[in-house]
Coordinates of C-alpha atoms and ligand atoms in Angstrom, one line a residue:
X40 CA 165.5 112.8 345.1
X41 CA 168.0 115.1 345.6
X42 CA 168.9 118.2 342.9
X43 CA 171.8 115.7 341.1
X44 CA 169.5 112.8 341.2
X45 CA 166.4 115.0 339.1
X46 CA 168.7 116.0 336.8
X47 CA 169.9 112.2 336.3
X48 CA 166.3 111.3 335.8
X49 CA 165.8 114.2 333.3
X50 CA 168.8 113.5 331.3
X51 CA 167.9 110.1 331.1
X52 CA 164.5 111.0 329.9
X53 CA 165.1 113.5 326.4
X54 CA 165.1 111.4 324.2
X55 CA 168.4 112.2 322.0
X56 CA 168.1 111.8 317.9
X57 CA 168.2 108.6 317.2
X58 CA 170.7 106.6 315.5
X59 CA 171.3 103.2 313.0
X60 CA 174.8 101.6 314.4
X61 CA 177.0 103.0 311.5
X62 CA 178.1 106.1 312.2
X63 CA 178.8 109.1 310.6
X64 CA 180.1 112.1 311.5
X65 CA 177.2 113.9 310.6
X66 CA 175.3 112.1 313.6
X67 CA 178.7 111.7 315.5
X68 CA 178.5 115.5 315.5
X69 CA 174.5 115.3 316.6
X70 CA 175.3 113.1 318.8
X71 CA 177.8 115.2 320.6
X72 CA 176.4 118.5 320.3
X73 CA 173.0 116.9 322.3
X74 CA 175.3 115.8 325.3
X75 CA 176.9 119.5 325.4
X76 CA 173.1 121.1 325.3
X77 CA 171.8 119.3 328.1
X78 CA 175.7 119.1 330.2
X79 CA 175.3 123.8 330.0
X80 CA 171.2 123.4 330.5
X81 CA 171.6 121.0 333.1
X82 CA 174.7 123.1 334.4
X83 CA 172.6 126.6 334.2
X84 CA 169.3 125.9 334.9
X85 CA 167.1 123.8 337.8
X86 CA 164.9 121.3 336.0
X87 CA 161.4 119.9 336.4
X88 CA 160.9 118.2 339.6
X89 CA 163.6 119.9 341.2
X90 CA 162.5 121.1 344.2
X91 CA 164.6 123.9 345.3
X92 CA 165.3 125.9 345.7
X93 CA 165.2 128.2 343.1
X94 CA 168.3 130.9 342.9
X95 CA 165.9 132.7 339.8
X96 CA 163.1 132.7 338.7
X97 CA 164.7 131.0 335.0
X98 CA 167.5 132.4 333.1
X99 CA 169.3 135.4 333.0
X100 CA 169.8 138.1 330.3
X101 CA 173.3 139.1 331.7
X102 CA 173.4 142.1 329.8
X103 CA 176.0 144.1 331.3
X104 CA 178.5 141.4 330.3
X105 CA 177.3 142.0 326.7
X106 CA 177.3 145.7 326.9
X107 CA 180.7 145.4 327.9
X108 CA 181.7 143.4 325.5
X109 CA 180.3 145.4 322.7
X110 CA 182.0 148.6 324.6
X111 CA 185.4 146.7 324.2
X112 CA 184.7 145.9 320.5
X113 CA 184.3 149.2 319.8
X114 CA 186.3 151.5 321.9
X115 CA 189.4 149.7 321.6
X116 CA 189.5 148.0 318.4
X117 CA 188.9 144.0 317.0
X118 CA 191.3 141.6 318.7
X119 CA 193.4 140.2 315.9
X120 CA 191.4 136.5 314.8
X121 CA 189.3 139.2 313.6
X122 CA 191.9 139.9 311.0
X123 CA 189.9 138.2 308.8
X124 CA 187.1 140.9 307.8
X125 CA 189.5 142.8 306.7
X126 CA 186.6 143.1 304.5
X127 CA 183.5 143.7 306.4
X128 CA 184.5 146.7 308.6
X129 CA 180.5 148.3 308.0
X130 CA 179.7 144.7 309.3
X131 CA 182.1 144.6 312.8
X132 CA 180.1 148.0 313.3
X133 CA 177.0 147.7 311.7
X134 CA 176.9 143.8 314.1
X135 CA 178.4 145.9 317.6
X136 CA 176.1 149.5 316.7
X137 CA 172.6 147.5 317.0
X138 CA 173.9 144.9 319.7
X139 CA 173.6 148.4 321.8
X140 CA 170.3 149.6 320.6
X141 CA 168.5 146.0 320.7
X142 CA 170.9 145.9 324.1
X143 CA 168.4 149.3 324.3
X144 CA 171.4 151.1 325.0
X145 CA 172.4 155.1 323.4
X146 CA 175.3 155.9 322.0
X147 CA 177.7 159.3 323.1
X148 CA 177.7 161.4 319.9
X149 CA 181.6 161.2 320.4
X150 CA 181.0 157.2 319.2
X151 CA 178.2 158.2 316.5
X152 CA 180.8 160.6 314.7
X153 CA 183.9 158.4 314.7
X154 CA 181.8 155.8 313.5
X155 CA 180.0 158.2 310.8
X156 CA 183.8 159.1 309.6
X157 CA 184.7 155.6 309.8
X158 CA 181.5 154.5 307.6
X159 CA 182.1 157.5 305.0
X160 CA 185.7 156.8 304.5
X161 CA 184.3 153.4 303.5
X162 CA 181.6 155.2 300.1
X163 CA 182.4 154.5 296.6
X164 CA 183.5 157.0 293.9
X165 CA 181.6 155.2 291.3
X166 CA 178.3 154.8 294.6
X167 CA 178.0 151.8 297.3
X168 CA 180.5 151.0 299.9
X169 CA 183.7 148.8 300.4
X170 CA 184.1 147.4 302.8
X171 CA 187.7 148.2 303.4
X172 CA 189.2 151.2 302.3
X173 CA 190.6 151.0 299.0
X174 CA 188.9 148.6 298.0
X175 CA 186.2 147.9 295.7
X176 CA 182.3 148.3 296.5
X177 CA 179.9 145.7 297.1
X178 CA 176.2 145.5 298.1
X179 CA 177.1 143.0 301.3
X180 CA 179.0 145.7 302.9
X181 CA 176.7 148.4 301.5
X182 CA 173.5 147.2 303.6
X183 CA 175.7 147.3 306.5
X184 CA 176.8 150.7 306.1
X185 CA 173.8 152.5 305.4
X186 CA 172.1 150.5 308.4
X187 CA 174.9 151.3 310.5
X188 CA 174.0 154.6 308.8
X189 CA 170.6 154.8 310.3
X190 CA 171.7 154.5 314.0
X191 CA 174.5 156.5 314.3
X192 CA 173.5 159.2 311.9
X193 CA 171.0 162.3 310.8
X194 CA 170.1 164.8 308.4
X195 CA 172.6 167.0 307.2
X196 CA 175.4 166.8 305.8
X197 CA 177.7 166.6 309.3
X198 CA 174.9 163.8 310.0
X199 CA 176.0 161.6 307.5
X200 CA 172.8 161.0 305.3
X201 CA 173.0 163.3 303.6
X202 CA 176.8 162.6 302.4
X203 CA 175.3 159.7 301.5
X204 CA 175.3 159.7 297.4
X205 CA 171.8 158.3 296.1
X206 CA 172.4 158.5 292.5
X207 CA 175.5 157.0 293.0
X208 CA 174.2 153.9 294.7
X209 CA 171.5 154.0 292.0
X210 CA 174.4 153.8 289.1
X211 CA 176.3 151.6 290.6
X212 CA 173.1 149.5 291.1
X213 CA 171.6 149.6 287.9
X214 CA 175.7 148.0 287.1
X215 CA 174.6 145.4 288.6
X216 CA 171.4 143.6 287.2
X217 CA 171.5 140.7 284.8
X218 CA 169.3 140.0 282.0
X219 CA 167.4 138.4 284.3
X220 CA 166.1 140.5 286.6
X221 CA 168.7 139.5 289.6
X222 CA 172.3 140.9 291.1
X223 CA 175.7 140.4 290.8
X224 CA 176.9 141.0 294.5
X225 CA 180.0 143.5 292.3
X226 CA 181.7 144.0 289.3
X227 CA 183.0 140.9 288.0
X228 CA 180.9 138.5 290.5
X229 CA 178.3 136.9 291.2
X230 CA 174.8 136.6 291.6
X231 CA 173.4 135.9 294.9
X232 CA 170.1 136.7 297.2
X233 CA 172.0 138.2 300.2
X234 CA 173.2 140.7 297.4
X235 CA 169.8 141.1 296.2
X236 CA 168.3 141.4 299.8
X237 CA 171.3 143.4 301.4
X238 CA 170.0 146.3 297.7
X239 CA 166.2 146.0 298.6
X240 CA 167.0 146.6 301.7
X241 CA 169.7 149.7 301.5
X242 CA 167.5 151.2 297.5
X243 CA 163.8 151.1 300.4
X244 CA 165.8 153.5 303.1
X245 CA 167.1 155.7 300.9
X246 CA 163.8 155.6 298.3
X247 CA 166.3 154.7 295.4
X248 CA 163.6 151.8 294.7
X249 CA 163.1 152.0 290.7
X250 CA 160.8 149.0 288.6
X251 CA 163.8 149.2 286.2
X252 CA 165.6 148.5 289.4
X253 CA 162.8 146.3 290.4
X254 CA 162.0 144.6 286.6
X255 CA 162.5 140.9 287.0
X256 CA 162.8 140.2 290.6
X257 CA 160.2 138.4 291.2
X258 CA 160.4 135.8 288.8
X259 CA 164.4 135.1 290.4
X260 CA 163.3 135.6 293.6
X261 CA 160.7 132.6 293.1
X262 CA 163.5 130.6 290.8
X263 CA 165.4 130.7 294.5
X264 CA 162.8 128.1 296.4
X265 CA 163.8 124.1 297.0
X266 CA 161.8 121.3 296.5
X267 CA 162.4 121.7 300.8
X268 CA 160.0 124.7 301.1
X269 CA 163.1 126.9 301.8
X270 CA 165.1 129.7 299.5
X271 CA 169.4 128.3 297.8
X272 CA 171.7 131.0 296.8
X273 CA 170.7 131.1 293.7
X274 CA 169.9 129.6 290.8
X275 CA 170.9 128.9 287.3
X276 CA 171.1 131.5 284.5
X277 CA 170.5 128.9 280.5
X278 CA 169.7 125.8 282.0
X279 CA 167.7 124.6 279.1
X280 CA 168.7 125.2 275.2
X281 CA 167.0 125.1 271.6
X282 CA 169.0 124.5 267.9
X283 CA 167.1 126.5 265.5
X284 CA 168.4 127.2 262.1
X285 CA 172.2 127.0 263.4
X286 CA 170.7 129.6 265.7
X287 CA 171.1 128.4 270.0
X288 CA 168.6 129.8 272.5
X289 CA 167.7 128.9 276.0
X290 CA 164.0 127.9 276.4
X291 CA 163.0 130.9 278.4
X292 CA 159.7 128.5 279.5
X293 CA 161.4 126.3 280.7
X294 CA 161.8 125.8 285.0
X295 CA 164.4 126.8 285.7
X296 CA 166.9 125.3 288.5
X297 CA 167.6 126.2 292.1
X298 CA 171.2 126.6 293.3
X299 CA 172.5 125.0 295.9
X300 CA 170.9 123.7 298.2
X301 CA 167.4 125.7 301.0
X302 CA 169.1 127.8 303.9
X303 CA 168.5 129.7 306.8
X304 CA 170.0 132.2 306.3
X305 CA 169.4 132.7 302.0
X306 CA 166.5 132.2 303.2
X307 CA 166.0 135.2 305.6
X308 CA 167.1 137.1 302.4
X309 CA 165.0 135.2 299.5
X310 CA 161.6 136.1 301.4
X311 CA 162.4 139.5 303.1
X312 CA 163.7 140.1 299.7
X313 CA 159.6 138.3 298.7
X314 CA 158.6 141.0 301.2
X315 CA 159.6 143.6 299.5
X316 CA 158.9 143.8 297.0
X317 CA 155.5 143.2 297.4
X318 CA 154.4 146.6 296.6
X319 CA 156.1 146.6 293.5
X320 CA 154.1 143.1 292.9
X321 CA 150.3 144.8 294.0
X322 CA 151.1 147.5 291.1
X323 CA 153.0 146.6 287.3
X324 CA 151.4 142.6 287.3
X325 CA 147.9 142.0 286.1
X326 CA 145.7 140.4 288.8
X327 CA 145.1 137.2 290.0
X328 CA 142.7 134.7 288.2
X329 CA 144.3 136.5 284.3
X330 CA 145.8 135.1 281.9
X331 CA 149.0 136.1 283.1
X332 CA 149.7 135.3 286.5
X333 CA 151.3 136.2 289.6
X334 CA 154.7 134.7 289.7
X335 CA 154.5 133.9 293.2
X336 CA 156.4 131.2 296.4
X337 CA 154.9 127.5 298.0
X338 CA 153.9 128.7 301.0
X339 CA 153.3 125.9 302.3
X340 CA 156.2 124.0 302.1
X341 CA 158.3 127.7 303.3
X342 CA 156.6 127.2 306.6
X343 CA 157.0 123.1 307.3
X344 CA 160.7 124.2 306.5
X345 CA 161.3 126.8 308.9
X346 CA 159.0 125.1 311.3
X347 CA 161.2 121.9 311.4
X348 CA 164.3 124.0 311.6
X349 CA 163.8 124.1 315.0
X350 CA 165.9 122.1 316.9
X351 CA 164.2 119.4 319.4
X352 CA 163.8 119.8 323.4
X353 CA 167.5 118.2 323.5
X354 CA 169.1 120.6 321.1
X355 CA 167.0 123.2 323.9
X356 CA 165.1 124.9 321.0
X357 CA 167.5 126.7 318.8
X358 CA 167.6 126.8 315.0
X359 CA 170.3 124.8 312.0
X360 CA 170.6 126.4 308.7
X361 CA 169.6 123.7 306.9
X362 CA 168.7 119.8 307.7
X363 CA 170.9 117.6 309.2
X364 CA 173.0 119.8 310.5
X365 CA 173.6 122.2 313.8
X366 CA 172.2 124.3 315.6
X367 CA 173.3 127.8 316.2
X368 CA 172.3 130.6 317.9
X369 CA 173.0 133.0 314.5
X370 CA 169.9 131.1 313.4
X371 CA 168.3 132.0 315.9
X372 CA 168.2 135.6 313.9
X373 CA 168.0 134.6 310.0
X374 CA 165.5 131.1 310.9
X375 CA 163.9 132.5 313.4
X376 CA 162.9 136.1 311.6
X377 CA 161.0 134.4 309.1
X378 CA 158.2 133.7 311.2
X379 CA 157.7 136.8 312.2
X380 CA 158.1 138.0 308.2
X381 CA 155.6 135.2 307.3
X382 CA 153.4 135.7 310.2
X383 CA 153.3 139.4 308.9
X384 CA 152.8 139.0 305.2
X385 CA 150.0 136.4 305.7
X386 CA 148.0 138.6 307.8
X387 CA 148.6 135.2 310.3
X388 CA 147.5 136.1 314.0
X389 CA 148.7 134.4 317.4
X390 CA 145.0 134.0 319.2
X391 CA 145.3 136.7 322.4
X392 CA 147.1 134.4 325.7
X393 CA 143.7 132.4 327.5
X394 CA 143.0 129.2 326.1
X395 CA 144.7 126.3 327.4
X396 CA 147.7 124.4 326.2
X397 CA 151.0 122.7 326.7
X398 CA 155.0 123.6 325.3
X399 CA 155.6 120.5 325.3
X400 CA 159.0 121.1 322.9
X401 CA 159.8 123.9 325.9
X402 CA 163.2 122.2 327.7
X403 CA 162.6 124.6 330.6
X404 CA 161.0 124.0 334.2
X405 CA 158.8 126.1 334.0
X406 CA 155.6 125.1 331.0
X407 CA 153.7 123.2 333.1
X408 CA 150.7 125.3 332.7
X409 CA 148.0 123.0 331.6
X410 CA 145.0 124.6 333.5
X411 CA 146.2 127.3 330.4
X412 CA 147.0 131.1 331.4
X413 CA 149.9 132.1 332.4
X414 CA 152.8 130.5 334.7
X415 CA 154.6 130.8 337.6
X416 CA 157.4 133.3 335.3
X417 CA 154.5 135.1 334.0
X418 CA 154.5 133.3 330.4
X419 CA 151.3 132.0 328.8
X420 CA 151.4 128.7 327.3
X421 CA 148.0 129.4 324.6
X422 CA 151.0 131.6 322.3
X423 CA 149.6 130.4 318.9
X424 CA 152.7 131.6 317.1
X425 CA 154.6 129.2 313.8
X426 CA 157.4 129.2 316.1
X427 CA 158.0 128.2 319.6
X428 CA 159.0 131.6 321.2
X429 CA 159.8 129.9 324.5
X430 CA 162.0 127.1 323.6
X431 CA 164.2 129.2 321.3
X432 CA 164.6 132.1 324.2
X433 CA 165.9 129.0 326.7
X434 CA 168.8 128.3 324.2
X435 CA 170.1 131.3 323.4
X436 CA 170.1 132.5 327.2
X437 CA 170.9 129.3 328.0
X438 CA 173.8 128.1 325.3
X439 CA 173.9 131.3 323.4
X440 CA 175.4 133.3 326.6
X441 CA 179.0 133.2 327.3
X442 CA 179.7 133.4 330.6
X443 CA 182.4 136.3 330.1
X444 CA 180.0 138.6 327.4
X445 CA 178.9 138.3 324.2
X446 CA 177.4 136.0 322.8
X447 CA 178.2 133.1 320.3
X448 CA 177.7 129.7 318.6
X449 CA 176.6 126.6 320.8
X450 CA 179.2 126.2 323.5
X451 CA 182.1 125.6 324.7
X452 CA 182.1 128.3 321.2
X453 CA 184.7 131.3 321.9
X454 CA 182.1 134.5 322.3
X455 CA 182.1 136.6 318.1
X456 CA 179.8 140.1 317.0
X457 CA 178.9 138.5 314.5
X458 CA 177.6 136.0 317.0
X459 CA 176.2 138.5 319.8
X460 CA 173.9 140.0 316.8
X461 CA 172.3 137.8 315.3
X462 CA 170.9 136.0 319.3
X463 CA 170.3 139.2 320.4
X464 CA 168.4 139.5 317.1
X465 CA 167.0 136.0 317.6
X466 CA 165.7 137.4 321.3
X467 CA 164.3 140.4 320.3
X468 CA 161.8 138.3 317.7
X469 CA 160.8 135.8 319.9
X470 CA 160.0 138.4 322.5
X471 CA 158.1 140.7 320.1
X472 CA 155.9 140.3 316.9
X473 CA 155.5 142.9 315.1
X474 CA 153.8 142.9 312.5
X475 CA 152.1 145.6 309.7
X476 CA 149.3 147.3 310.9
X477 CA 146.5 148.6 308.3
X478 CA 145.3 151.7 310.7
X479 CA 149.1 152.7 310.0
X480 CA 149.1 152.1 306.6
X481 CA 146.3 154.0 306.4
X482 CA 147.5 157.2 308.5
X483 CA 151.1 156.8 306.1
X484 CA 148.8 156.9 302.9
X485 CA 146.7 160.3 304.0
X486 CA 149.0 162.3 305.1
X487 CA 151.8 161.3 301.7
X488 CA 153.0 164.5 300.3
X489 CA 153.5 163.3 296.3
X490 CA 155.5 167.3 295.8
X491 CA 158.3 165.9 298.9
X492 CA 158.6 163.0 297.9
X493 CA 159.2 163.5 293.9
X494 CA 162.3 165.9 295.4
X495 CA 164.0 163.1 295.8
X496 CA 163.6 160.9 292.4
X497 CA 167.1 159.2 291.7
X498 CA 165.6 157.6 288.8
X499 CA 165.5 160.9 285.7
X500 CA 161.4 159.1 285.8
X501 CA 160.7 162.9 286.7
X502 CA 160.8 163.6 283.3
X503 CA 158.9 160.9 281.9
X504 CA 155.5 160.5 280.2
X505 CA 153.3 161.7 283.2
X506 CA 151.8 157.6 283.2
X507 CA 155.0 156.0 283.7
X508 CA 155.7 158.6 286.6
X509 CA 152.5 158.1 287.8
X510 CA 152.8 155.2 288.2
X511 CA 156.3 154.9 290.0
X512 CA 155.0 157.3 292.5
X513 CA 152.5 155.3 293.3
X514 CA 154.7 152.8 293.7
X515 CA 156.8 155.0 295.9
X516 CA 153.9 156.5 298.2
X517 CA 153.1 152.2 298.8
X518 CA 156.4 150.9 299.7
X519 CA 156.6 153.9 302.0
X520 CA 153.2 153.0 304.2
X521 CA 154.0 149.3 303.1
X522 CA 156.5 149.1 304.7
X523 CA 156.7 151.9 307.7
X524 CA 152.8 150.5 308.6
X525 CA 155.3 147.0 310.3
X526 CA 154.8 147.8 314.2
X527 CA 155.0 145.8 317.9
X528 CA 152.0 144.8 319.3
X529 CA 153.6 145.0 323.0
X530 CA 150.6 143.2 324.2
X531 CA 152.2 140.3 322.7
X532 CA 155.3 140.4 324.0
X533 CA 156.5 137.0 325.9
X534 CA 159.9 136.9 327.9
X535 CA 161.3 133.5 330.0
X536 CA 162.6 134.4 333.0
X537 CA 160.6 137.9 333.9
X538 CA 160.7 140.9 332.0
X539 CA 164.2 142.1 333.2
X540 CA 165.4 139.8 330.0
X541 CA 163.4 142.0 327.8
X542 CA 165.1 143.5 324.3
X543 CA 164.4 146.2 321.5
X544 CA 161.8 144.7 319.2
X545 CA 163.4 145.4 316.3
X546 CA 161.9 146.0 312.4
X547 CA 162.0 142.1 310.5
X548 CA 163.0 143.3 307.1
X549 CA 165.7 145.4 308.2
X550 CA 166.8 144.6 312.0
X551 CA 167.1 147.6 313.4
X552 CA 164.7 149.4 315.2
X553 CA 161.6 150.8 314.3
X554 CA 162.6 154.4 315.2
X555 CA 166.0 153.6 313.5
X556 CA 163.7 153.0 310.2
X557 CA 161.6 155.6 310.4
X558 CA 163.6 157.5 311.0
X559 CA 165.8 157.5 308.5
X560 CA 162.2 157.2 305.6
X561 CA 161.1 160.0 306.5
X562 CA 163.9 162.3 306.1
X563 CA 164.5 161.0 303.2
X564 CA 161.4 160.3 301.7
X565 CA 160.6 164.3 302.3
X566 CA 157.4 163.0 304.7
X567 CA 156.3 164.3 308.5
X568 CA 155.4 160.8 310.3
X569 CA 152.8 161.7 312.3
X570 CA 152.7 159.6 316.0
X571 CA 152.1 156.7 316.3
X572 CA 149.3 156.0 317.8
X573 CA 149.0 152.1 320.5
X574 CA 149.0 149.4 317.5
X575 CA 145.4 147.4 316.7
X576 CA 144.9 144.7 318.1
X577 CA 145.0 142.0 316.1
X578 CA 141.5 140.3 314.6
X579 CA 142.0 136.2 315.4
X580 CA 141.9 134.6 311.8
Ligands
FPP1754 C1 176.9 128.3 305.7 O1 177.6 127.9 307.3 C2 176.4 129.2 305.7 C3 176.0 129.8 303.9 C4 176.1 129.3 303.0 C5 175.6 130.7 304.0 C6 175.4 131.5 305.4 C7 174.4 133.4 305.1 C8 173.9 133.6 305.6 C9 174.3 134.2 307.4 C10 172.8 135.4 305.4 C11 173.5 136.3 305.8 C12 172.9 137.4 305.6 C13 173.2 138.8 304.7 C14 172.2 140.0 304.3 C15 174.4 138.9 304.9 P1 178.7 126.1 308.0 O2 178.4 125.2 306.6 O3 178.7 127.2 308.4 O4 177.3 126.8 308.0 P2 175.6 125.4 308.6 O5 176.2 123.8 309.8 O6 174.7 125.6 309.9 O7 175.1 125.9 307.7
ZN1755 ZN1 175.8 130.2 312.9

């Protein structure tokens, strides 16, 4: 058979999503997308059974084109079409700077200095960061600004870290707090789990996480999980009312309905928040089994939903953000990134690559390793991660890359900075395993310097009675050790197309590298970090 006959046979063997004879805009768009993705795969790869000599061993990460794309935006400024992002200026910087970090490229001092100045100009006099000069502060650009500063900043006034007004940031956060534990995203605005994630990530990095800030938050997060298993954007604050003696009051015990449908973006934010809340839940809630049970989420339903968001072979194994919608490169991170968090929190370990297994969802040529062990491109198909890591890499590399540089939602869309970062971060999540390491946690707890840490307190809790102070200190210590215990298990890396496609690992809680996270947290918690040792090999469960 000629190469083109092989491709035609392969195309016919792919199973499209069934249609029922009553076309809707959803089903029509789904079919059109599947055709586009299949064509993209056939045009850019070898497929099973094709005996013609391969031009490459698999899809190639067009690293240089992506770097040029990021650099062009950074040095020449963003093109006119980004005008709609006027209130997202720290985000444009974060997507670009973290894009460089994932690609393993450091920035020169001049670029870093310019980025620091741009970001500090967005700090609001009343705390937090705004999306643009003269705008109000808002939780979302605050996360983007602080994470960008983690990349380009350092200690000292000129390094920008000590120019972050943490006391005012804390007051800004507290001013957004709602009676149900949640937070507005900005003054006079709405409640949304995106804002809550941004607040928790920043408060963790800057050491301004206190029990008073966190009160009621676990219950709020729990209330955002939908019947599907993923999370919606918020939950209904006032639902069931009772009338007694002419007084109408809310029924506090009434189940609180979630607002909106389960979505990958909200699910990442809610679940990462849940993980960030674990030290607080550990020390401020009653032990499981007692009368007041801990707030809990339905992990089984969450995992089922997450797994079902991964597309089929004809969708090249990309992720969608919600049921019955289209695959999109950015969900490689928002949904793909959740698996590492679940594996890390529940201690689910992928088995070491040795036994048998065939990757059924794979779209590419090199999946046939029925005898187990590595395939001809070095892939170990015995990997038993909870997502199909190989298929996700295929989506990103075949469909996510724009030939002119930068990454995208799907062909034929143009590349943009947002999709460039979240496709690269998704590629990183599919290549690496970054999970908590008990040995590292124990080492950080043992070396904890409580006196230094308390110097950084912004809550005024150091002036409170001893018991409250001791609990707040214990929380700070647990937050530090738990967050920095997430390390890469280097033996669990898997790349399609060979190790030339390797990108850096990212810390799944923040989408920063482990090193940037460590440096910023060591500074704001007043700790000296012991050197990292090779990660303890995980025990299979
Ligand atoms: C739907 O868009 C998108 C949403 C409802 C929200 C998405 C939220 C995120 C991506 C999380 C952002 C996180 C932070 C930290 C700010 P759509 O209808 O265009 O897309 P869809 O068809 O794929 O759902
Ligand atoms: Zn997208």
